[in-house]
Amino acid sequence: MNVQIFDTYSELSQRAADIVADLIQRLENPVLGLPTGGTPEGFYAALVRRQAEFDRLTTFNLDEYVGLPKEHAQSYYSYMKARLFDYLPLQPQRIHLPNGEATDAEAECHRYEEAIRAAGGIDLMILGLGHNGHIGFNEPGTPWESRTRRVSLAEVTRQANARFFASHEEVPKEALTMGIGTILEARQIIVLASGESKAQIIHRTLVGEPSLAVPATALRGHGNVTFLIDRAAAALLEPVVEI
Ligand code: PGA
């Protein structure tokens, strides 16, 4: 496991964008897994300033809320459109998010897994990290072999995401998310974490005992994971981890 610590959030974000630009240069049909949330915003801002052959890129978002229309300002589709899709020459048929409005969620999740498989699997999965260690919307207790499915959001997650909504009540209670098993099949994984509020979960993820209680510890069994974190998120770590 590789841990890279940056002085600033901006440097961390630039590094993530460099890695994606490099992937696009190296691979003929690069397939990227993408997160939402506050942390990757700098990464997306950096990526739209890069020169790369984005039309060859295929993307799969990690998750989408259930019960929000696609056009809702806080849907993850709208998030991605506002930060990335509107700015890059991506081919619409190569952009994928789970459809949170699907009437048959199970069939939709199956379709999503099939689409990932048909694209040849995910080359690079970029993840944020929840305060409770969730990756995607895989909350504590999620089996590590889990696949894309409909899930309930932990209350702490709804509280964390309430900052994007007019009120806490408006935060959806469910989502469709890639499973931990789906995420672990990516050939390379990058985790982004920034700020002192993430210091504790970064420490638990990297140094604590792997446990179902901290979903991100599942990443410790993956052979190609890099954590890009800033000094604030690394605050509890530096005496322990060799860089
Ligand atoms: P955040 O969310 O980037 O908004 O902190 C991370 C996550 O919940 O995965």
mmCIF file of N, CA and C in Angstrom, residues 2-111:
data_model
loop_
_atom_site.group_PDB
_atom_site.id
_atom_site.type_symbol
_atom_site.label_atom_id
_atom_site.label_comp_id
_atom_site.label_asym_id
_atom_site.label_seq_id
_atom_site.Cartn_x
_atom_site.Cartn_y
_atom_site.Cartn_z
ATOM 1 N N ASN A 2 0.512 2.177 -0.801
ATOM 2 C CA ASN A 2 1.338 3.358 -0.969
ATOM 3 C C ASN A 2 0.582 4.547 -0.362
ATOM 4 N N VAL A 3 1.260 5.324 0.480
ATOM 5 C CA VAL A 3 0.626 6.503 1.082
ATOM 6 C C VAL A 3 1.443 7.729 0.696
ATOM 7 N N GLN A 4 0.808 8.658 0.013
ATOM 8 C CA GLN A 4 1.509 9.885 -0.369
ATOM 9 C C GLN A 4 0.853 11.056 0.348
ATOM 10 N N ILE A 5 1.696 11.823 1.045
ATOM 11 C CA ILE A 5 1.175 12.937 1.849
ATOM 12 C C ILE A 5 1.585 14.264 1.200
ATOM 13 N N PHE A 6 0.611 15.131 1.028
ATOM 14 C CA PHE A 6 0.843 16.413 0.348
ATOM 15 C C PHE A 6 0.619 17.565 1.316
ATOM 16 N N ASP A 7 1.347 18.662 1.069
ATOM 17 C CA ASP A 7 1.185 19.829 1.941
ATOM 18 C C ASP A 7 -0.209 20.418 1.810
ATOM 19 N N THR A 8 -0.742 20.382 0.605
ATOM 20 C CA THR A 8 -2.033 21.040 0.388
ATOM 21 C C THR A 8 -3.013 20.139 -0.362
ATOM 22 N N TYR A 9 -4.276 20.488 -0.208
ATOM 23 C CA TYR A 9 -5.360 19.801 -0.927
ATOM 24 C C TYR A 9 -5.186 19.977 -2.434
ATOM 25 N N SER A 10 -4.717 21.159 -2.823
ATOM 26 C CA SER A 10 -4.540 21.428 -4.246
ATOM 27 C C SER A 10 -3.503 20.478 -4.846
ATOM 28 N N GLU A 11 -2.409 20.250 -4.142
ATOM 29 C CA GLU A 11 -1.368 19.341 -4.666
ATOM 30 C C GLU A 11 -1.900 17.916 -4.784
ATOM 31 N N LEU A 12 -2.627 17.505 -3.794
ATOM 32 C CA LEU A 12 -3.235 16.158 -3.800
ATOM 33 C C LEU A 12 -4.161 16.008 -5.021
ATOM 34 N N SER A 13 -4.937 17.040 -5.264
ATOM 35 C CA SER A 13 -5.900 17.012 -6.374
ATOM 36 C C SER A 13 -5.174 16.980 -7.718
ATOM 37 N N GLN A 14 -4.105 17.761 -7.810
ATOM 38 C CA GLN A 14 -3.309 17.780 -9.054
ATOM 39 C C GLN A 14 -2.706 16.408 -9.317
ATOM 40 N N ARG A 15 -2.226 15.783 -8.255
ATOM 41 C CA ARG A 15 -1.594 14.467 -8.399
ATOM 42 C C ARG A 15 -2.606 13.446 -8.929
ATOM 43 N N ALA A 16 -3.816 13.493 -8.385
ATOM 44 C CA ALA A 16 -4.855 12.561 -8.847
ATOM 45 C C ALA A 16 -5.143 12.799 -10.335
ATOM 46 N N ALA A 17 -5.198 14.069 -10.732
ATOM 47 C CA ALA A 17 -5.453 14.389 -12.148
ATOM 48 C C ALA A 17 -4.286 13.921 -13.017
ATOM 49 N N ASP A 18 -3.057 14.049 -12.523
ATOM 50 C CA ASP A 18 -1.877 13.565 -13.273
ATOM 51 C C ASP A 18 -1.983 12.061 -13.513
ATOM 52 N N ILE A 19 -2.400 11.346 -12.488
ATOM 53 C CA ILE A 19 -2.488 9.879 -12.597
ATOM 54 C C ILE A 19 -3.518 9.489 -13.653
ATOM 55 N N VAL A 20 -4.634 10.210 -13.687
ATOM 56 C CA VAL A 20 -5.668 9.912 -14.683
ATOM 57 C C VAL A 20 -5.171 10.269 -16.088
ATOM 58 N N ALA A 21 -4.515 11.413 -16.229
ATOM 59 C CA ALA A 21 -3.985 11.810 -17.543
ATOM 60 C C ALA A 21 -2.983 10.772 -18.031
ATOM 61 N N ASP A 22 -2.179 10.270 -17.116
ATOM 62 C CA ASP A 22 -1.185 9.244 -17.460
ATOM 63 C C ASP A 22 -1.880 7.949 -17.895
ATOM 64 N N LEU A 23 -2.941 7.588 -17.195
ATOM 65 C CA LEU A 23 -3.695 6.378 -17.540
ATOM 66 C C LEU A 23 -4.252 6.478 -18.966
ATOM 67 N N ILE A 24 -4.777 7.658 -19.292
ATOM 68 C CA ILE A 24 -5.359 7.851 -20.624
ATOM 69 C C ILE A 24 -4.279 7.732 -21.697
ATOM 70 N N GLN A 25 -3.084 8.182 -21.363
ATOM 71 C CA GLN A 25 -1.982 8.088 -22.320
ATOM 72 C C GLN A 25 -1.513 6.637 -22.510
ATOM 73 N N ARG A 26 -1.545 5.873 -21.421
ATOM 74 C CA ARG A 26 -1.005 4.505 -21.452
ATOM 75 C C ARG A 26 -1.954 3.493 -22.075
ATOM 76 N N LEU A 27 -3.253 3.667 -21.853
ATOM 77 C CA LEU A 27 -4.209 2.633 -22.244
ATOM 78 C C LEU A 27 -5.050 3.072 -23.440
ATOM 79 N N GLU A 28 -5.390 2.091 -24.251
ATOM 80 C CA GLU A 28 -6.188 2.403 -25.428
ATOM 81 C C GLU A 28 -7.642 2.724 -25.053
ATOM 82 N N ASN A 29 -8.187 1.909 -24.129
ATOM 83 C CA ASN A 29 -9.576 2.105 -23.689
ATOM 84 C C ASN A 29 -9.641 2.186 -22.168
ATOM 85 N N PRO A 30 -9.166 3.288 -21.608
ATOM 86 C CA PRO A 30 -9.109 3.383 -20.151
ATOM 87 C C PRO A 30 -10.504 3.433 -19.517
ATOM 88 N N VAL A 31 -10.652 2.722 -18.422
ATOM 89 C CA VAL A 31 -11.941 2.685 -17.709
ATOM 90 C C VAL A 31 -11.705 3.182 -16.282
ATOM 91 N N LEU A 32 -12.461 4.206 -15.941
ATOM 92 C CA LEU A 32 -12.247 4.916 -14.676
ATOM 93 C C LEU A 32 -13.476 4.772 -13.777
ATOM 94 N N GLY A 33 -13.245 4.498 -12.508
ATOM 95 C CA GLY A 33 -14.319 4.526 -11.516
ATOM 96 C C GLY A 33 -14.258 5.855 -10.784
ATOM 97 N N LEU A 34 -15.416 6.500 -10.604
ATOM 98 C CA LEU A 34 -15.401 7.878 -10.093
ATOM 99 C C LEU A 34 -16.255 8.076 -8.847
ATOM 100 N N PRO A 35 -15.757 8.895 -7.924
ATOM 101 C CA PRO A 35 -16.492 9.210 -6.703
ATOM 102 C C PRO A 35 -17.197 10.566 -6.793
ATOM 103 N N THR A 36 -18.031 10.838 -5.827
ATOM 104 C CA THR A 36 -18.628 12.170 -5.664
ATOM 105 C C THR A 36 -18.305 12.652 -4.251
ATOM 106 N N GLY A 37 -18.926 13.731 -3.807
ATOM 107 C CA GLY A 37 -18.636 14.258 -2.473
ATOM 108 C C GLY A 37 -17.743 15.478 -2.551
ATOM 109 N N GLY A 38 -17.390 16.001 -1.400
ATOM 110 C CA GLY A 38 -16.578 17.220 -1.337
ATOM 111 C C GLY A 38 -15.135 16.978 -1.759
ATOM 112 N N THR A 39 -14.574 15.863 -1.343
ATOM 113 C CA THR A 39 -13.135 15.634 -1.536
ATOM 114 C C THR A 39 -12.700 15.650 -3.006
ATOM 115 N N PRO A 40 -13.413 14.991 -3.920
ATOM 116 C CA PRO A 40 -12.896 14.953 -5.295
ATOM 117 C C PRO A 40 -13.117 16.223 -6.102
ATOM 118 N N GLU A 41 -13.712 17.259 -5.523
ATOM 119 C CA GLU A 41 -14.008 18.457 -6.325
ATOM 120 C C GLU A 41 -12.736 19.080 -6.897
ATOM 121 N N GLY A 42 -11.678 19.117 -6.100
ATOM 122 C CA GLY A 42 -10.405 19.684 -6.568
ATOM 123 C C GLY A 42 -9.794 18.837 -7.670
ATOM 124 N N PHE A 43 -9.955 17.543 -7.546
ATOM 125 C CA PHE A 43 -9.465 16.621 -8.568
ATOM 126 C C PHE A 43 -10.184 16.870 -9.898
ATOM 127 N N TYR A 44 -11.508 17.012 -9.847
ATOM 128 C CA TYR A 44 -12.256 17.262 -11.084
ATOM 129 C C TYR A 44 -11.857 18.613 -11.691
ATOM 130 N N ALA A 45 -11.682 19.608 -10.822
ATOM 131 C CA ALA A 45 -11.285 20.934 -11.324
ATOM 132 C C ALA A 45 -9.919 20.847 -12.004
ATOM 133 N N ALA A 46 -9.027 20.026 -11.442
ATOM 134 C CA ALA A 46 -7.691 19.867 -12.035
ATOM 135 C C ALA A 46 -7.783 19.080 -13.343
ATOM 136 N N LEU A 47 -8.645 18.094 -13.364
ATOM 137 C CA LEU A 47 -8.745 17.226 -14.545
ATOM 138 C C LEU A 47 -9.265 17.993 -15.770
ATOM 139 N N VAL A 48 -10.215 18.903 -15.564
ATOM 140 C CA VAL A 48 -10.762 19.621 -16.718
ATOM 141 C C VAL A 48 -9.734 20.586 -17.322
ATOM 142 N N ARG A 49 -8.659 20.838 -16.587
ATOM 143 C CA ARG A 49 -7.603 21.697 -17.147
ATOM 144 C C ARG A 49 -6.509 20.902 -17.853
ATOM 145 N N ARG A 50 -6.601 19.571 -17.795
ATOM 146 C CA ARG A 50 -5.600 18.717 -18.437
ATOM 147 C C ARG A 50 -5.891 18.546 -19.936
ATOM 148 N N GLN A 51 -4.830 18.345 -20.691
ATOM 149 C CA GLN A 51 -4.966 17.969 -22.094
ATOM 150 C C GLN A 51 -4.833 16.457 -22.160
ATOM 151 N N ALA A 52 -5.850 15.778 -22.605
ATOM 152 C CA ALA A 52 -5.771 14.319 -22.752
ATOM 153 C C ALA A 52 -6.853 13.905 -23.741
ATOM 154 N N GLU A 53 -6.711 12.702 -24.253
ATOM 155 C CA GLU A 53 -7.718 12.222 -25.211
ATOM 156 C C GLU A 53 -8.908 11.646 -24.434
ATOM 157 N N PHE A 54 -9.691 12.549 -23.892
ATOM 158 C CA PHE A 54 -10.792 12.139 -23.021
ATOM 159 C C PHE A 54 -11.881 11.360 -23.768
ATOM 160 N N ASP A 55 -11.898 11.478 -25.088
ATOM 161 C CA ASP A 55 -12.956 10.773 -25.824
ATOM 162 C C ASP A 55 -12.758 9.257 -25.797
ATOM 163 N N ARG A 56 -11.576 8.814 -25.358
ATOM 164 C CA ARG A 56 -11.358 7.365 -25.256
ATOM 165 C C ARG A 56 -11.710 6.826 -23.865
ATOM 166 N N LEU A 57 -12.060 7.724 -22.975
ATOM 167 C CA LEU A 57 -12.283 7.348 -21.580
ATOM 168 C C LEU A 57 -13.702 6.804 -21.347
ATOM 169 N N THR A 58 -13.783 5.723 -20.579
ATOM 170 C CA THR A 58 -15.077 5.203 -20.120
ATOM 171 C C THR A 58 -15.140 5.425 -18.616
ATOM 172 N N THR A 59 -16.278 5.890 -18.117
ATOM 173 C CA THR A 59 -16.391 6.146 -16.678
ATOM 174 C C THR A 59 -17.582 5.408 -16.063
ATOM 175 N N PHE A 60 -17.368 4.960 -14.834
ATOM 176 C CA PHE A 60 -18.439 4.357 -14.024
ATOM 177 C C PHE A 60 -18.439 5.046 -12.673
ATOM 178 N N ASN A 61 -19.520 5.728 -12.359
ATOM 179 C CA ASN A 61 -19.601 6.301 -11.012
ATOM 180 C C ASN A 61 -19.906 5.228 -9.986
ATOM 181 N N LEU A 62 -19.437 5.495 -8.789
ATOM 182 C CA LEU A 62 -19.603 4.537 -7.698
ATOM 183 C C LEU A 62 -21.049 4.330 -7.296
ATOM 184 N N ASP A 63 -21.817 5.419 -7.305
ATOM 185 C CA ASP A 63 -23.134 5.329 -6.667
ATOM 186 C C ASP A 63 -24.060 6.441 -7.133
ATOM 187 N N GLU A 64 -25.303 6.294 -6.775
ATOM 188 C CA GLU A 64 -26.323 7.322 -7.047
ATOM 189 C C GLU A 64 -27.414 7.185 -5.991
ATOM 190 N N TYR A 65 -27.975 8.311 -5.602
ATOM 191 C CA TYR A 65 -29.095 8.293 -4.658
ATOM 192 C C TYR A 65 -30.320 7.633 -5.284
ATOM 193 N N VAL A 66 -31.092 6.974 -4.462
ATOM 194 C CA VAL A 66 -32.403 6.470 -4.872
ATOM 195 C C VAL A 66 -33.438 7.525 -4.498
ATOM 196 N N GLY A 67 -34.341 7.795 -5.437
ATOM 197 C CA GLY A 67 -35.472 8.667 -5.105
ATOM 198 C C GLY A 67 -35.249 10.122 -5.459
ATOM 199 N N LEU A 68 -34.107 10.453 -6.044
ATOM 200 C CA LEU A 68 -33.907 11.818 -6.539
ATOM 201 C C LEU A 68 -33.982 11.756 -8.056
ATOM 202 N N PRO A 69 -34.764 12.633 -8.678
ATOM 203 C CA PRO A 69 -34.731 12.661 -10.142
ATOM 204 C C PRO A 69 -33.308 12.988 -10.602
ATOM 205 N N LYS A 70 -32.945 12.438 -11.744
ATOM 206 C CA LYS A 70 -31.617 12.668 -12.319
ATOM 207 C C LYS A 70 -31.288 14.171 -12.390
ATOM 208 N N GLU A 71 -32.308 14.976 -12.685
ATOM 209 C CA GLU A 71 -32.097 16.417 -12.873
ATOM 210 C C GLU A 71 -32.009 17.181 -11.550
ATOM 211 N N HIS A 72 -32.296 16.524 -10.432
ATOM 212 C CA HIS A 72 -32.198 17.206 -9.137
ATOM 213 C C HIS A 72 -30.768 17.710 -8.951
ATOM 214 N N ALA A 73 -30.628 18.907 -8.414
ATOM 215 C CA ALA A 73 -29.290 19.515 -8.296
ATOM 216 C C ALA A 73 -28.332 18.647 -7.485
ATOM 217 N N GLN A 74 -28.855 17.840 -6.572
ATOM 218 C CA GLN A 74 -27.973 17.034 -5.714
ATOM 219 C C GLN A 74 -27.848 15.574 -6.159
ATOM 220 N N SER A 75 -28.434 15.248 -7.310
ATOM 221 C CA SER A 75 -28.187 13.879 -7.799
ATOM 222 C C SER A 75 -26.711 13.790 -8.174
ATOM 223 N N TYR A 76 -26.176 12.597 -8.156
ATOM 224 C CA TYR A 76 -24.769 12.469 -8.524
ATOM 225 C C TYR A 76 -24.572 12.652 -10.028
ATOM 226 N N TYR A 77 -25.631 12.416 -10.786
ATOM 227 C CA TYR A 77 -25.567 12.735 -12.210
ATOM 228 C C TYR A 77 -25.346 14.244 -12.386
ATOM 229 N N SER A 78 -26.129 15.046 -11.658
ATOM 230 C CA SER A 78 -25.974 16.504 -11.765
ATOM 231 C C SER A 78 -24.609 16.946 -11.256
ATOM 232 N N TYR A 79 -24.162 16.331 -10.181
ATOM 233 C CA TYR A 79 -22.826 16.634 -9.627
ATOM 234 C C TYR A 79 -21.765 16.423 -10.709
ATOM 235 N N MET A 80 -21.818 15.273 -11.368
ATOM 236 C CA MET A 80 -20.794 14.937 -12.362
ATOM 237 C C MET A 80 -20.885 15.844 -13.584
ATOM 238 N N LYS A 81 -22.108 16.167 -13.960
ATOM 239 C CA LYS A 81 -22.320 17.047 -15.106
ATOM 240 C C LYS A 81 -21.705 18.422 -14.818
ATOM 241 N N ALA A 82 -21.977 18.927 -13.630
ATOM 242 C CA ALA A 82 -21.520 20.272 -13.278
ATOM 243 C C ALA A 82 -20.006 20.353 -13.101
ATOM 244 N N ARG A 83 -19.377 19.244 -12.747
ATOM 245 C CA ARG A 83 -17.940 19.292 -12.449
ATOM 246 C C ARG A 83 -17.059 18.698 -13.533
ATOM 247 N N LEU A 84 -17.623 17.767 -14.323
ATOM 248 C CA LEU A 84 -16.769 17.068 -15.277
ATOM 249 C C LEU A 84 -17.405 16.927 -16.658
ATOM 250 N N PHE A 85 -18.578 16.319 -16.696
ATOM 251 C CA PHE A 85 -19.133 15.921 -17.984
ATOM 252 C C PHE A 85 -19.383 17.116 -18.914
ATOM 253 N N ASP A 86 -19.730 18.277 -18.339
ATOM 254 C CA ASP A 86 -19.992 19.444 -19.184
ATOM 255 C C ASP A 86 -18.710 20.050 -19.745
ATOM 256 N N TYR A 87 -17.571 19.627 -19.234
ATOM 257 C CA TYR A 87 -16.317 20.290 -19.615
ATOM 258 C C TYR A 87 -15.377 19.432 -20.437
ATOM 259 N N LEU A 88 -15.616 18.128 -20.473
ATOM 260 C CA LEU A 88 -14.707 17.238 -21.180
ATOM 261 C C LEU A 88 -15.418 16.611 -22.376
ATOM 262 N N PRO A 89 -14.667 16.335 -23.450
ATOM 263 C CA PRO A 89 -15.293 15.718 -24.626
ATOM 264 C C PRO A 89 -15.485 14.215 -24.444
ATOM 265 N N LEU A 90 -16.181 13.848 -23.373
ATOM 266 C CA LEU A 90 -16.464 12.430 -23.128
ATOM 267 C C LEU A 90 -17.590 11.990 -24.058
ATOM 268 N N GLN A 91 -17.558 10.729 -24.474
ATOM 269 C CA GLN A 91 -18.646 10.225 -25.306
ATOM 270 C C GLN A 91 -19.792 9.786 -24.397
ATOM 271 N N PRO A 92 -20.995 10.316 -24.624
ATOM 272 C CA PRO A 92 -22.113 10.039 -23.715
ATOM 273 C C PRO A 92 -22.323 8.549 -23.452
ATOM 274 N N GLN A 93 -22.129 7.711 -24.482
ATOM 275 C CA GLN A 93 -22.366 6.271 -24.275
ATOM 276 C C GLN A 93 -21.292 5.617 -23.415
ATOM 277 N N ARG A 94 -20.230 6.350 -23.118
ATOM 278 C CA ARG A 94 -19.161 5.798 -22.272
ATOM 279 C C ARG A 94 -19.251 6.292 -20.828
ATOM 280 N N ILE A 95 -20.280 7.073 -20.533
ATOM 281 C CA ILE A 95 -20.474 7.593 -19.176
ATOM 282 C C ILE A 95 -21.535 6.742 -18.481
ATOM 283 N N HIS A 96 -21.234 6.259 -17.305
ATOM 284 C CA HIS A 96 -22.202 5.397 -16.609
ATOM 285 C C HIS A 96 -22.376 5.819 -15.152
ATOM 286 N N LEU A 97 -23.642 5.915 -14.748
ATOM 287 C CA LEU A 97 -23.998 6.021 -13.326
ATOM 288 C C LEU A 97 -25.133 5.037 -13.086
ATOM 289 N N PRO A 98 -25.220 4.473 -11.892
ATOM 290 C CA PRO A 98 -26.408 3.666 -11.604
ATOM 291 C C PRO A 98 -27.644 4.568 -11.719
ATOM 292 N N ASN A 99 -28.719 4.017 -12.208
ATOM 293 C CA ASN A 99 -29.954 4.789 -12.345
ATOM 294 C C ASN A 99 -30.773 4.671 -11.063
ATOM 295 N N GLY A 100 -30.705 5.713 -10.246
ATOM 296 C CA GLY A 100 -31.407 5.724 -8.962
ATOM 297 C C GLY A 100 -32.915 5.799 -9.104
ATOM 298 N N GLU A 101 -33.389 6.034 -10.334
ATOM 299 C CA GLU A 101 -34.842 6.111 -10.567
ATOM 300 C C GLU A 101 -35.403 4.808 -11.122
ATOM 301 N N ALA A 102 -34.535 3.808 -11.285
ATOM 302 C CA ALA A 102 -34.998 2.540 -11.875
ATOM 303 C C ALA A 102 -36.104 1.939 -11.005
ATOM 304 N N THR A 103 -37.166 1.438 -11.644
ATOM 305 C CA THR A 103 -38.251 0.833 -10.862
ATOM 306 C C THR A 103 -37.820 -0.529 -10.322
ATOM 307 N N ASP A 104 -36.964 -1.215 -11.062
ATOM 308 C CA ASP A 104 -36.451 -2.499 -10.593
ATOM 309 C C ASP A 104 -34.968 -2.322 -10.257
ATOM 310 N N ALA A 105 -34.710 -2.012 -8.983
ATOM 311 C CA ALA A 105 -33.338 -1.689 -8.564
ATOM 312 C C ALA A 105 -32.403 -2.880 -8.737
ATOM 313 N N GLU A 106 -32.932 -4.048 -8.489
ATOM 314 C CA GLU A 106 -32.082 -5.248 -8.585
ATOM 315 C C GLU A 106 -31.601 -5.452 -10.029
ATOM 316 N N ALA A 107 -32.538 -5.308 -10.960
ATOM 317 C CA ALA A 107 -32.179 -5.460 -12.380
ATOM 318 C C ALA A 107 -31.192 -4.372 -12.788
ATOM 319 N N GLU A 108 -31.396 -3.162 -12.287
ATOM 320 C CA GLU A 108 -30.497 -2.054 -12.609
ATOM 321 C C GLU A 108 -29.081 -2.340 -12.097
ATOM 322 N N CYS A 109 -28.983 -2.877 -10.894
ATOM 323 C CA CYS A 109 -27.664 -3.168 -10.322
ATOM 324 C C CYS A 109 -26.972 -4.284 -11.101
ATOM 325 N N HIS A 110 -27.759 -5.251 -11.532
ATOM 326 C CA HIS A 110 -27.223 -6.343 -12.338
ATOM 327 C C HIS A 110 -26.709 -5.776 -13.669
ATOM 328 N N ARG A 111 -27.514 -4.907 -14.263
ATOM 329 C CA ARG A 111 -27.129 -4.272 -15.530
ATOM 330 C C ARG A 111 -25.818 -3.501 -15.369
#
